[in-house]
Amino acid sequence: MFTNPISPEDEEQRLKALYSYDILGDGLANELDNLVKLAAQIANVPMAYVAFVDRDDIILRSATGISPEYKKIPRDIAICQHTMMYDHIFVVPDMHLEPEFVNNPKYAHVDNIRFYASAPLKDAEGFALGCLCLLDYEARNLNENQFEALQTLAVQVVAQLALKRKNLQLEAQTKRFDEFVDIFTASPEIHCILDRNGAILFINDAVTSMLGYTVEEVIGHSMWSYCYREDIDKTAYAIEKGLKNKNKHFNIDFRLVSKTGQVKWIGWGMVSKDNRWYSYGRDITERKKVESELTKLSFVASKVNNGVVINDANNNVTWVNDAFEKITGFSLEDLKGKPLGDLISGPETDWSLIENARALTQKKQSFTVDILAYRKDKQPIWLSIYNTVVLDDEGKVETEVEIIIDITEKKKAEEELQILSLVASKTNTGVTISNENGEITWVNEALEQLIGYSLQELSGKMLGDVLSTADTDKELISQARKKAANKQAYTIEVLALKKDGTPIWLSVANTPIINAMGQLERQVELIYDITQRKQVEKEMVEAREQALQLSEAKEMFLSVMSHEIRTPLNAVIGMTHLLLDNHPKPSQIDDLNILKFSGENLLNIINDILDFTKIETGNLQLESIPFDLHTLCVDITNSLQVSAGKKGNLLTLTYDDRVPESLLGDKTRLYQVIINLLGNAIKFTDKGRIDFKVKLKYNDTDSCLICFEIKDTGIGIAKDKQSYIFETFTQAGADISRKYGGTGLGLAITKRLLKLHNSEIKVESTEGKGTLFSFVIDFKKISDTAVTAAAVTKPSAFTGKKILVVDDNEVNILIAKRFLSKWGLIIDFATNGEEAINKIVNNVYDLVFMDIRMPGIDGFDTTRIIREISGDYYKKLPIIALTASTLHNENMKFKESGMNGHILKPFNPEEIKEVLAIYLKK
């Protein structure tokens, strides 16, 4: 019956596709349950499941009516390993009538199964992943509608898998973006973003280590305010000239002044994009010092009588000048035919330096070394030896030229010699020596390996001409050559092309060598491969832009969610206040207080959930205000009694009477911790007991330590799960979410909130017997005399005042009308910005409540138009924003539009009364 063999190569490709969906482990929880149940209902069969075909096993997922022992079965006894290869639904109305299955020991495990149907699961690339299967103990067949429905459900299963894989890919990409942002922030170099005028919009922490300023001190200030005064004009000129030439990328050096007044050279890479400057700066102060010292050395060498020694290919002296004899006392007769190092060394000479120098010569590398030598009369002398290897046409060492400088009295030349030493070190730095016209006379091996060209191919040519491409900044090279012609050192970064056609970014540091006549004699260039750094800079800029876009999208989502949630909450909380103020029946007061308490705390929790990043980034700050802990605990317990009773649980509160009445703390955060723990206890306990205990541990003059315990007799937590139940999106078992629901965020938030209280949560649990969560908090106390009642504004103070309420939501208007009318105010309403402007022009109001989001002209534009009308009335009329948004930048928009303040929906009557008291004073 089954004749669809698959080749080993195709099977490997199929398995690779299967594994890419990450569905064989526990990663796929219950996403497919509804589809499997629907398939069973449509076909009216007792058993249905999704099976994925692994290399050796069949893995059942989201099964209904199937015993757990069949979660994994050997592949060779499964029918779906064959039917998944079909392009159609495979149906066996009665397996007892098919010779393939009757009395076949391979299929003995399905002897009692009569009906079998399977729809192949193939992804978009055509790879078979498994089947959606239906089973029944009775013979049957599928009608046309059932057949089409099964095909549709199979497509939906594959679509669900594709969606899961896409989500995993998005999570990996987001993690990569976060890593780029972390690299960007932690970089030891300065990274900053400037606007077109040079104002600093963003800068990383390197500004503190490099210049001593904090990030907060420099944000918003102009970069030019930190620039060394003498560099401002020439830097601005260079940038303006580049922009006129349509350059987008600049490499420029200028000095900055640190917080302590220290002047530092910074080498900048700057990219202009979308009216922003993306800049990267590194400290090149030491390099500038070295370049300056090298220039001085060239001048000194042209004025003094330095020693010169010429050696043959075997390192034996062939000639010395008179200055050398004056410096060391050795004549040519003393040295000729002998190695110089053997004669000038002494008891304290570092012989390893001499051996290393000779090794470098054998490798055809020049070197610079400072060595303690000895004159002929045995007097110690410090010599700086600059060795240049001269190669013949075959690349062999022909001669060595050594310049000898007496630095005994001038140890300050140490930095000069270090840069000369770098020229011939063992690093991968490329080195070129050019004549006064910039034409190459010598290159080292490192450069040959770096760019692929040999000395023979480069000799007599300018390096920039050989390596330039169509994308190379030729203007930058031209400017650099002009500097060299003017005997100025320079450093540039250019895009070049290797001999094999590979693009490469090079950093070129050029130092001119001046002869005794003050003329340019030659040029020495140090060349670094900075391709990787340039790629990282590019990726960091792109990653930063994408991260900013993600952040803006996230902020907008939170704002929309805030508005959508707060709008109905405004009605709930507002109506609760009105009901309490309208003399409810005594039997309703407790219920209304619970509703008010729960609604207000729900609002506070929503505020934090909508801005959960505050907790993740450590920006959430605890309040310290007076509150009644006993009342809080009683209200929480009463509000949960209904949900506890539905599950047959007994919820009790045991409160220690010794706990002080007045405490200072964050009532909302404590409420969130307790409600999370009690809510979990109720959720995971059936027909049991939940005990909430509050005990005083110690009490002194200023503070008291209070212990909270939440104990239940529920399902408990396994020992091996207790260590990570506080992780984000984590639950104690794979079946917890399916059975009890939940996001896995509650305990994670609880732990972080307690950490802000300098407290740690503890858990003791036995699986099947229950759980005990406990924590202690040290609260500050406040004396009764320190608590002063807030001044209550008498309603008569508002009598006769005329208020305009601008809002397009009928519920908000109704609530505002009922509140404000009770206080003797004269109320007028407008449902949009245009109507509000007309009413303000034609009437005189004492205050305006302005909604932000309205059809047509929004609240911001409406306020701007009012403020632009001539006359003191329009300029001074108090306008208070009513907003349900939580965007961080709206406070600035309130001020910019001319609003006097704002109230966040859902608003509290006392908040409105405070605003009225401030702006309606006589």
PDB file of C-alpha atoms in Angstrom, residues 802 828 837-845 873-874 877:
ATOM      1  CA  LYS A 802     -17.359  79.121  34.983  1.00  0.00           C
ATOM      2  CA  ASP A 828     -20.037  74.307  29.765  1.00  0.00           C
ATOM      3  CA  ILE A 837     -12.179  77.848  20.344  1.00  0.00           C
ATOM      4  CA  ASN A 838     -15.527  79.325  19.334  1.00  0.00           C
ATOM      5  CA  LYS A 839     -16.902  79.075  22.893  1.00  0.00           C
ATOM      6  CA  ILE A 840     -13.783  80.617  24.451  1.00  0.00           C
ATOM      7  CA  VAL A 841     -13.947  83.525  21.987  1.00  0.00           C
ATOM      8  CA  ASN A 842     -17.656  84.141  22.654  1.00  0.00           C
ATOM      9  CA  ASN A 843     -17.651  83.546  26.440  1.00  0.00           C
ATOM     10  CA  VAL A 844     -15.519  84.251  29.488  1.00  0.00           C
ATOM     11  CA  TYR A 845     -14.326  81.209  31.451  1.00  0.00           C
ATOM     12  CA  TYR A 873      -7.579  86.800  28.607  1.00  0.00           C
ATOM     13  CA  TYR A 874      -6.383  84.308  25.968  1.00  0.00           C
ATOM     14  CA  LEU A 877      -6.748  81.662  30.815  1.00  0.00           C
TER      15      LEU A 877
END
